[in-house]
């Protein structure tokens, strides 16, 4: 069974803290997508990666193909980072399979 | 703003109504998707269209009927829905081999 698991499910942090969200999957993939969903539903693409590491501003995404694991890091977290972070993987074709998300709350 | 628009943003309908959800993108993407998002569950893929042809139908009940008249527009026709169909319905599009761009979603409530 192809599975995508995220941890933790819920995370509360103080403003300024370094945050890590994890995603594990069960079989080899062609790509992994990190998404951000704000209250109200809008989903924004953060990163798509198939190897190594990508950085954009305070966000860093890494992937370890051998360990079937990816992490999303947020440095110097801010209350506006509060959202649900979703990991999605693509095995073949155009379909992505989604994790249940990690709900992040950053407290001022 | 992702370039994918959905209308309406909110919809309340009775179980005997017929309504349609609309999705539009002018990004030149080949693939378009309908997803259902229920509380505390992962996004569920409903339908995939590639170049206007339906390539996936993930065992979706026939009370949901998709239509893709051209590569920029995608509809989801709804009839005789059940209260458990209440959810956020998200449309997405993607170019070949790339990530997905999501619309803002339609929050559907079935009474």
Coordinates of N, CA and C in Angstrom, one line a residue:
Chain A
X1 N 0.8 -1.2 0.0 CA 0.0 0.0 0.0 C 0.9 1.2 0.0
X2 N 0.6 2.2 -0.9 CA 1.3 3.4 -0.9 C 0.8 4.4 0.1
X3 N 1.7 4.8 1.0 CA 1.3 5.6 2.1 C 2.2 6.9 2.2
X4 N 1.6 7.9 2.7 CA 2.3 9.2 3.0 C 2.0 9.5 4.5
X5 N 3.0 9.6 5.3 CA 2.8 9.9 6.7 C 3.5 11.2 7.1
X6 N 2.8 12.0 7.8 CA 3.4 13.3 8.3 C 3.5 13.3 9.8
X7 N 4.5 13.9 10.3 CA 4.6 14.1 11.8 C 5.3 15.4 12.1
X8 N 4.9 16.1 13.2 CA 3.8 15.8 14.0 C 2.5 16.2 13.3
X9 N 1.3 15.7 13.9 CA 0.0 16.1 13.3 C -0.3 17.6 13.7
X10 N 0.1 18.0 14.9 CA -0.1 19.3 15.4 C 1.2 19.8 16.1
X11 N 1.5 21.1 15.9 CA 2.7 21.7 16.4 C 2.4 23.1 16.8
X12 N 2.8 23.4 18.0 CA 2.7 24.8 18.5 C 4.1 25.3 18.9
X13 N 4.5 26.4 18.4 CA 5.8 27.0 18.6 C 5.8 28.4 19.0
X14 N 6.8 28.9 19.7 CA 7.0 30.3 20.0 C 7.6 31.0 18.8
X15 N 7.2 32.2 18.6 CA 7.8 33.0 17.6 C 9.3 33.0 17.7
X16 N 9.9 32.8 16.5 CA 11.4 32.8 16.5 C 12.0 31.4 16.5
X17 N 11.2 30.4 16.9 CA 11.7 29.0 17.0 C 12.0 28.4 15.6
X18 N 12.9 27.4 15.6 CA 13.2 26.7 14.4 C 12.2 25.5 14.4
X19 N 11.5 25.3 13.3 CA 10.5 24.3 13.2 C 10.9 23.2 12.1
X20 N 10.6 22.0 12.4 CA 10.8 20.9 11.5 C 9.5 20.1 11.4
X21 N 9.1 19.8 10.1 CA 7.9 19.0 9.8 C 8.4 17.8 9.0
X22 N 8.0 16.6 9.3 CA 8.5 15.4 8.6 C 7.5 14.7 7.7
X23 N 8.0 14.1 6.7 CA 7.1 13.4 5.7 C 7.8 12.1 5.4
X24 N 7.1 11.0 5.5 CA 7.7 9.7 5.1 C 6.8 9.0 4.2
X25 N 7.3 8.2 3.2 CA 6.5 7.5 2.3 C 7.0 6.1 2.1
X26 N 6.1 5.3 1.5 CA 6.4 3.8 1.6 C 7.1 3.3 0.4
X27 N 7.0 3.9 -0.7 CA 7.7 3.3 -1.9 C 8.4 4.4 -2.7
X28 N 9.3 4.1 -3.6 CA 10.0 5.1 -4.4 C 9.1 6.0 -5.1
X29 N 9.5 7.3 -5.2 CA 8.7 8.3 -5.8 C 9.4 9.0 -6.9
X30 N 8.7 9.8 -7.8 CA 9.3 10.6 -8.8 C 9.5 12.0 -8.3
X31 N 8.6 12.5 -7.4 CA 8.7 13.9 -6.9 C 7.9 14.0 -5.6
X32 N 8.3 15.0 -4.8 CA 7.6 15.3 -3.6 C 7.3 16.8 -3.5
X33 N 6.1 17.1 -3.1 CA 5.6 18.4 -3.1 C 5.2 18.9 -1.7
X34 N 5.7 20.0 -1.3 CA 5.3 20.6 0.0 C 4.3 21.7 -0.3
X35 N 3.2 21.7 0.4 CA 2.1 22.7 0.2 C 1.8 23.4 1.5
X36 N 1.2 24.6 1.4 CA 0.8 25.3 2.6 C -0.7 25.6 2.4
X37 N -1.5 25.3 3.4 CA -2.9 25.7 3.4 C -3.3 26.6 4.5
X38 N -3.8 27.8 4.2 CA -4.2 28.7 5.2 C -5.6 28.5 5.6
X39 N -6.0 29.0 6.8 CA -7.5 28.9 7.1 C -8.3 29.5 6.0
X40 N -9.4 28.9 5.7 CA -10.2 29.4 4.6 C -10.0 28.6 3.3
X41 N -8.9 27.7 3.3 CA -8.8 26.7 2.3 C -7.7 26.9 1.2
X42 N -7.3 28.1 1.0 CA -6.3 28.3 -0.1 C -5.0 27.5 0.0
X43 N -4.6 26.8 -1.0 CA -3.4 26.0 -1.0 C -2.4 26.6 -1.9
X44 N -1.2 26.7 -1.3 CA 0.0 27.3 -2.0 C 1.1 26.3 -2.1
X45 N 1.7 26.2 -3.3 CA 2.8 25.4 -3.5 C 4.1 26.0 -2.9
X46 N 4.8 25.3 -2.1 CA 6.0 25.8 -1.5 C 7.2 25.3 -2.2
X47 N 7.3 24.0 -2.3 CA 8.5 23.3 -3.0 C 8.0 22.1 -3.7
X48 N 8.7 21.8 -4.9 CA 8.6 20.5 -5.4 C 10.1 20.0 -5.6
X49 N 10.4 18.8 -5.1 CA 11.8 18.4 -5.2 C 11.8 16.9 -5.4
X50 N 12.9 16.4 -6.0 CA 13.1 15.0 -6.3 C 14.4 14.5 -5.7
X51 N 15.2 15.5 -5.3 CA 16.5 15.1 -4.6 C 17.0 16.3 -3.9
X52 N 17.9 16.1 -2.9 CA 18.7 17.2 -2.3 C 17.9 18.1 -1.5
X53 N 18.1 19.4 -1.7 CA 17.6 20.5 -0.8 C 17.2 21.7 -1.6
X54 N 16.1 22.4 -1.2 CA 15.8 23.6 -1.8 C 15.5 24.6 -0.7
X55 N 15.8 25.9 -1.0 CA 15.6 27.0 0.0 C 14.9 28.1 -0.6
X56 N 13.9 28.7 0.2 CA 13.2 29.9 -0.3 C 12.9 30.7 0.9
X57 N 13.7 31.8 1.0 CA 13.5 32.7 2.2 C 13.8 31.9 3.5
X58 N 12.8 31.8 4.4 CA 13.0 31.1 5.7 C 12.7 29.7 5.6
X59 N 12.3 29.2 4.5 CA 11.8 27.8 4.3 C 12.9 27.0 3.6
X60 N 13.1 25.8 4.2 CA 14.1 24.9 3.6 C 13.4 23.5 3.5
X61 N 13.5 22.8 2.3 CA 13.0 21.5 2.2 C 14.2 20.6 1.8
X62 N 14.2 19.4 2.4 CA 15.2 18.4 2.1 C 14.5 17.1 1.8
X63 N 15.2 16.3 1.0 CA 14.6 14.9 0.8 C 15.8 13.9 0.7
X64 N 15.5 12.8 1.4 CA 16.5 11.7 1.3 C 15.8 10.5 0.6
X65 N 16.2 10.3 -0.6 CA 15.5 9.3 -1.4 C 15.7 7.9 -0.8
X66 N 16.9 7.6 -0.4 CA 17.2 6.2 0.2 C 16.3 5.9 1.4
X67 N 16.2 7.0 2.3 CA 15.4 6.8 3.5 C 13.9 7.0 3.3
X68 N 13.5 7.5 2.1 CA 12.1 7.8 1.8 C 11.5 8.8 2.8
X69 N 12.2 9.9 2.9 CA 11.9 10.8 3.9 C 12.2 12.3 3.5
X70 N 11.3 13.2 3.8 CA 11.6 14.6 3.5 C 11.2 15.4 4.8
X71 N 11.9 16.5 4.9 CA 11.6 17.5 6.0 C 11.5 18.9 5.4
X72 N 10.6 19.6 6.1 CA 10.4 21.0 5.8 C 10.8 21.8 7.1
X73 N 11.7 22.7 6.9 CA 12.2 23.5 8.0 C 11.8 24.9 7.9
X74 N 11.4 25.5 9.0 CA 11.1 27.0 9.0 C 12.0 27.6 10.0
X75 N 12.8 28.6 9.6 CA 13.7 29.3 10.5 C 13.0 30.6 10.9
X76 N 13.4 31.0 12.2 CA 12.8 32.2 12.7 C 11.3 32.3 12.5
X77 N 10.6 31.4 13.0 CA 9.1 31.3 12.7 C 8.4 32.5 13.2
X78 N 7.3 32.8 12.5 CA 6.5 34.0 12.7 C 5.0 33.5 12.8
X79 N 4.2 34.3 13.5 CA 2.8 33.9 13.5 C 2.1 33.8 12.2
X80 N 2.6 34.5 11.2 CA 2.0 34.4 9.8 C 2.3 33.0 9.2
X81 N 3.3 32.3 9.8 CA 3.6 30.9 9.3 C 2.5 29.9 9.7
X82 N 1.6 30.3 10.6 CA 0.6 29.4 11.1 C -0.3 29.0 9.9
X83 N -0.4 27.7 9.7 CA -1.1 27.1 8.6 C -1.0 25.6 8.7
X84 N -1.6 24.9 7.8 CA -1.5 23.5 7.7 C -0.4 23.2 6.5
X85 N 0.6 22.4 6.8 CA 1.6 22.1 5.9 C 1.3 20.6 5.4
X86 N 1.3 20.5 4.1 CA 0.9 19.2 3.5 C 2.0 18.7 2.6
X87 N 2.3 17.4 2.8 CA 3.3 16.7 1.9 C 2.5 15.9 0.9
X88 N 2.9 15.9 -0.3 CA 2.3 15.1 -1.4 C 3.4 14.5 -2.2
X89 N 3.2 13.2 -2.6 CA 4.2 12.5 -3.4 C 3.6 12.0 -4.7
X90 N 4.4 11.9 -5.7 CA 4.0 11.4 -7.0 C 4.8 10.2 -7.3
X91 N 4.1 9.1 -7.6 CA 4.7 7.9 -7.9 C 4.9 7.8 -9.4
X92 N 3.8 7.7 -10.1 CA 3.9 7.7 -11.6 C 2.8 8.6 -12.1
X93 N 2.9 9.0 -13.4 CA 1.8 9.8 -14.0 C 1.7 11.1 -13.4
X94 N 0.5 11.7 -13.4 CA 0.3 13.0 -12.9 C -0.3 13.1 -11.5
X95 N -0.6 11.9 -10.9 CA -1.3 11.9 -9.7 C -0.4 12.1 -8.5
X96 N -0.8 13.0 -7.5 CA -0.2 13.1 -6.3 C -1.0 12.5 -5.2
X97 N -0.3 12.0 -4.2 CA -1.0 11.4 -3.0 C -0.6 12.2 -1.8
X98 N -1.6 12.5 -1.0 CA -1.4 13.5 0.1 C -1.3 12.9 1.5
X99 N -0.5 13.5 2.3 CA -0.5 13.3 3.7 C -1.7 14.0 4.4
X100 N -1.9 13.7 5.7 CA -3.0 14.4 6.4 C -2.7 15.8 6.8
X101 N -1.4 16.2 6.7 CA -1.1 17.6 7.0 C -0.6 17.7 8.4
X102 N 0.2 18.8 8.7 CA 0.7 19.2 10.0 C 0.1 20.6 10.3
X103 N -0.6 20.7 11.3 CA -1.2 22.0 11.7 C -0.2 22.7 12.6
X104 N 0.3 23.8 12.1 CA 1.3 24.6 12.8 C 0.7 25.9 13.4
X105 N 0.9 26.2 14.6 CA 0.5 27.4 15.3 C 1.7 28.1 15.8
X106 N 2.0 29.3 15.4 CA 3.2 30.0 16.0 C 2.6 31.2 16.9
X107 N 3.0 31.1 18.1 CA 2.5 32.1 19.1 C 3.4 33.3 19.2
X108 N 2.9 34.5 19.2 CA 3.7 35.7 19.4 C 4.5 35.7 20.7
Chain B
X1 N -2.3 34.2 -5.0 CA -3.0 34.1 -6.3 C -2.2 33.1 -7.1
X2 N -2.9 32.0 -7.4 CA -2.2 30.9 -8.2 C -2.5 30.9 -9.6
X3 N -3.5 31.7 -10.1 CA -3.9 31.6 -11.4 C -5.0 30.6 -11.7
X4 N -5.4 29.9 -10.7 CA -6.6 29.0 -10.8 C -7.7 29.6 -10.0
X5 N -8.8 29.8 -10.7 CA -10.0 30.4 -10.1 C -11.1 29.3 -10.0
X6 N -11.9 29.5 -8.9 CA -13.1 28.6 -8.7 C -14.3 29.4 -8.3
X7 N -15.4 29.0 -8.9 CA -16.7 29.7 -8.5 C -17.8 28.6 -8.4
X8 N -18.7 28.8 -7.4 CA -18.7 29.8 -6.4 C -17.7 29.4 -5.3
X9 N -17.5 30.4 -4.4 CA -16.6 30.1 -3.3 C -17.3 29.3 -2.2
X10 N -18.6 29.6 -2.0 CA -19.4 28.9 -1.1 C -20.7 28.5 -1.7
X11 N -21.2 27.3 -1.4 CA -22.5 26.9 -1.9 C -23.2 26.0 -0.9
X12 N -24.5 26.4 -0.7 CA -25.4 25.6 0.1 C -26.5 25.1 -0.8
X13 N -26.7 23.8 -0.7 CA -27.7 23.2 -1.6 C -28.5 22.1 -0.8
X14 N -29.7 21.9 -1.3 CA -30.5 20.8 -0.7 C -30.2 19.5 -1.5
X15 N -30.7 18.4 -0.9 CA -30.3 17.1 -1.5 C -31.0 16.9 -2.9
X16 N -32.0 17.7 -3.2 CA -32.7 17.5 -4.5 C -32.2 18.5 -5.5
X17 N -31.3 19.4 -5.2 CA -30.9 20.4 -6.1 C -29.9 19.8 -7.1
X18 N -29.7 20.6 -8.2 CA -28.6 20.4 -9.1 C -27.8 21.7 -9.2
X19 N -26.5 21.5 -9.0 CA -25.6 22.7 -9.1 C -24.3 22.3 -9.8
X20 N -23.5 23.3 -10.2 CA -22.3 23.0 -10.8 C -21.2 23.9 -10.2
X21 N -20.0 23.3 -10.1 CA -18.8 24.0 -9.7 C -18.0 24.3 -10.9
X22 N -17.3 25.4 -10.9 CA -16.5 25.8 -12.1 C -15.1 26.1 -11.7
X23 N -14.2 25.6 -12.5 CA -12.7 25.9 -12.3 C -12.2 26.4 -13.6
X24 N -11.3 27.4 -13.5 CA -10.7 28.0 -14.7 C -9.2 28.3 -14.5
X25 N -8.4 28.0 -15.5 CA -7.0 28.3 -15.5 C -6.6 28.7 -16.9
X26 N -5.8 29.8 -16.9 CA -5.2 30.3 -18.2 C -3.7 30.2 -18.1
X27 N -3.2 29.2 -17.5 CA -1.8 29.0 -17.3 C -1.2 28.1 -18.4
X28 N -2.0 27.6 -19.2 CA -1.5 26.7 -20.3 C -1.2 25.3 -19.8
X29 N -1.8 24.9 -18.6 CA -1.5 23.6 -18.1 C -2.3 22.5 -18.8
X30 N -1.7 21.3 -18.9 CA -2.3 20.2 -19.6 C -3.3 19.4 -18.7
X31 N -3.0 19.4 -17.4 CA -3.8 18.5 -16.6 C -4.6 19.3 -15.6
X32 N -5.8 18.9 -15.3 CA -6.7 19.5 -14.3 C -7.3 18.4 -13.4
X33 N -7.6 18.8 -12.2 CA -7.9 17.8 -11.1 C -9.1 18.4 -10.3
X34 N -9.9 17.5 -9.8 CA -10.9 17.8 -8.7 C -10.5 16.9 -7.5
X35 N -10.4 17.6 -6.4 CA -10.1 17.0 -5.1 C -11.3 17.3 -4.1
X36 N -11.5 16.4 -3.2 CA -12.4 16.6 -2.1 C -11.6 16.7 -0.8
X37 N -11.8 17.7 0.0 CA -11.2 17.7 1.3 C -12.2 17.8 2.4
X38 N -12.3 16.7 3.2 CA -13.1 16.6 4.4 C -12.3 16.9 5.6
X39 N -13.0 17.2 6.7 CA -12.2 17.6 7.9 C -11.4 16.4 8.4
X40 N -10.2 16.6 8.8 CA -9.3 15.7 9.4 C -8.9 14.5 8.4
X41 N -9.1 14.7 7.1 CA -8.7 13.7 6.2 C -7.8 14.2 5.1
X42 N -6.9 13.4 4.5 CA -6.1 13.9 3.4 C -7.0 14.3 2.2
X43 N -6.4 15.1 1.4 CA -7.1 15.4 0.1 C -7.3 14.1 -0.6
X44 N -8.6 14.0 -1.1 CA -9.0 12.8 -1.9 C -9.1 13.2 -3.4
X45 N -8.3 12.5 -4.2 CA -8.4 12.8 -5.6 C -9.7 12.2 -6.2
X46 N -10.5 13.0 -6.9 CA -11.7 12.6 -7.5 C -11.6 12.3 -9.0
X47 N -11.1 13.3 -9.7 CA -11.0 13.1 -11.2 C -9.7 13.8 -11.7
X48 N -9.2 13.2 -12.8 CA -8.0 13.8 -13.5 C -8.4 13.9 -14.9
X49 N -8.1 15.1 -15.5 CA -8.2 15.2 -17.0 C -6.8 15.6 -17.5
X50 N -6.4 15.0 -18.6 CA -5.2 15.3 -19.3 C -5.6 15.7 -20.7
X51 N -5.3 16.9 -21.2 CA -5.6 17.3 -22.5 C -7.1 17.0 -22.8
X52 N -8.0 17.4 -21.8 CA -9.4 17.3 -21.9 C -10.0 15.9 -21.8
X53 N -9.1 14.9 -21.7 CA -9.6 13.5 -21.6 C -9.5 13.0 -20.1
X54 N -10.5 12.4 -19.7 CA -10.5 11.9 -18.3 C -9.6 10.7 -18.2
X55 N -8.6 10.8 -17.3 CA -7.7 9.7 -17.2 C -7.9 9.0 -15.8
X56 N -8.5 9.6 -14.9 CA -8.7 8.9 -13.6 C -10.2 9.2 -13.1
X57 N -10.8 8.2 -12.5 CA -12.0 8.4 -11.8 C -11.9 7.5 -10.6
X58 N -11.6 8.1 -9.5 CA -11.3 7.3 -8.3 C -12.5 6.8 -7.5
X59 N -13.3 6.0 -8.2 CA -14.5 5.4 -7.6 C -15.4 6.4 -7.0
X60 N -15.6 7.5 -7.7 CA -16.5 8.6 -7.3 C -17.9 8.3 -7.6
X61 N -18.9 8.5 -6.7 CA -20.3 8.2 -6.9 C -20.8 9.0 -8.1
X62 N -21.8 8.4 -8.8 CA -22.2 9.1 -10.1 C -23.0 10.4 -9.8
X63 N -23.3 10.7 -8.6 CA -23.9 12.0 -8.3 C -23.0 13.1 -8.5
X64 N -21.7 12.8 -8.7 CA -20.7 13.8 -9.1 C -20.3 13.5 -10.6
X65 N -20.5 14.5 -11.4 CA -20.2 14.3 -12.8 C -19.3 15.4 -13.4
X66 N -18.1 15.0 -13.8 CA -17.1 16.1 -14.3 C -17.4 16.4 -15.7
X67 N -16.9 17.5 -16.1 CA -16.9 17.9 -17.5 C -15.8 18.8 -17.8
X68 N -15.1 18.5 -18.9 CA -13.9 19.3 -19.3 C -14.0 19.8 -20.7
X69 N -14.7 20.9 -21.0 CA -15.0 21.2 -22.4 C -13.7 21.7 -23.2
X70 N -12.8 22.2 -22.5 CA -11.5 22.6 -23.1 C -10.4 22.6 -22.0
X71 N -9.2 22.8 -22.4 CA -8.1 22.6 -21.5 C -8.0 23.7 -20.4
X72 N -8.9 24.7 -20.5 CA -8.8 25.8 -19.5 C -10.0 25.7 -18.5
X73 N -11.0 24.9 -18.8 CA -12.1 24.9 -17.9 C -12.5 23.5 -17.5
X74 N -12.9 23.4 -16.2 CA -13.3 22.1 -15.6 C -14.5 22.4 -14.8
X75 N -15.5 21.5 -14.9 CA -16.7 21.7 -14.2 C -17.0 20.4 -13.3
X76 N -17.7 20.6 -12.2 CA -18.1 19.4 -11.5 C -19.6 19.6 -11.3
X77 N -20.4 18.8 -11.9 CA -21.9 18.8 -11.8 C -22.3 18.0 -10.7
X78 N -23.2 18.6 -9.9 CA -23.7 17.9 -8.6 C -25.2 17.7 -8.7
X79 N -25.7 16.5 -8.3 CA -27.1 16.3 -8.2 C -27.4 15.2 -7.2
X80 N -28.5 15.4 -6.5 CA -28.9 14.5 -5.4 C -27.8 14.1 -4.5
X81 N -27.1 15.1 -4.0 CA -26.0 14.9 -3.1 C -26.6 14.5 -1.7
X82 N -25.7 14.0 -0.9 CA -26.0 13.6 0.5 C -25.3 14.6 1.5
X83 N -25.8 14.7 2.7 CA -25.1 15.6 3.7 C -23.6 15.2 3.9
X84 N -23.2 14.0 3.7 CA -21.8 13.6 3.9 C -20.9 14.1 2.8
X85 N -21.6 14.6 1.7 CA -20.8 15.2 0.6 C -20.3 16.6 0.9
X86 N -20.8 17.2 2.0 CA -20.3 18.5 2.5 C -18.8 18.5 2.7
X87 N -18.1 19.4 2.0 CA -16.7 19.4 2.1 C -16.2 20.6 1.4
X88 N -14.8 20.7 1.3 CA -14.2 21.7 0.5 C -13.8 21.0 -0.8
X89 N -14.2 21.5 -1.9 CA -13.9 20.9 -3.2 C -12.8 21.8 -3.9
X90 N -11.7 21.2 -4.1 CA -10.5 22.0 -4.7 C -10.2 21.5 -6.1
X91 N -10.0 22.5 -6.9 CA -9.5 22.3 -8.3 C -8.0 22.6 -8.4
X92 N -7.3 21.8 -9.2 CA -5.9 22.1 -9.4 C -5.5 21.9 -10.8
X93 N -4.5 22.5 -11.2 CA -3.9 22.3 -12.6 C -2.4 22.1 -12.5
X94 N -1.9 21.5 -13.5 CA -0.4 21.3 -13.5 C 0.1 21.2 -15.0
X95 N 1.3 21.7 -15.2 CA 1.9 21.4 -16.5 C 2.5 20.0 -16.4
X96 N 2.8 19.4 -17.5 CA 3.4 18.0 -17.4 C 4.6 17.9 -16.6
X97 N 4.6 16.9 -15.7 CA 5.8 16.6 -14.9 C 6.1 17.7 -13.8
X98 N 5.1 18.5 -13.5 CA 5.4 19.5 -12.5 C 4.4 19.5 -11.3
X99 N 4.6 20.4 -10.4 CA 3.7 20.4 -9.2 C 2.3 21.0 -9.6
X100 N 1.4 21.0 -8.7 CA 0.1 21.4 -8.9 C -0.2 22.8 -8.4
X101 N -1.0 23.5 -9.1 CA -1.5 24.9 -8.6 C -2.9 24.7 -8.3
X102 N -3.3 25.1 -7.0 CA -4.6 24.9 -6.5 C -5.4 26.2 -6.6
X103 N -6.7 26.0 -6.8 CA -7.7 27.1 -6.7 C -8.0 27.3 -5.2
X104 N -8.8 28.3 -4.9 CA -9.2 28.6 -3.5 C -10.2 27.7 -2.9
X105 N -10.9 26.9 -3.8 CA -11.8 25.9 -3.3 C -13.3 26.5 -3.3
X106 N -14.2 25.5 -3.3 CA -15.6 25.8 -3.0 C -16.0 25.1 -1.8
X107 N -16.5 25.8 -0.8 CA -17.0 25.2 0.5 C -18.5 24.8 0.2
X108 N -18.7 23.5 0.2 CA -20.0 23.0 -0.1 C -20.7 22.5 1.1
X109 N -21.9 22.9 1.3 CA -22.8 22.4 2.4 C -24.0 21.8 1.8
X110 N -24.3 20.6 2.1 CA -25.5 19.9 1.6 C -26.5 19.7 2.8
X111 N -27.6 20.3 2.7 CA -28.6 20.2 3.8 C -29.6 19.0 3.6

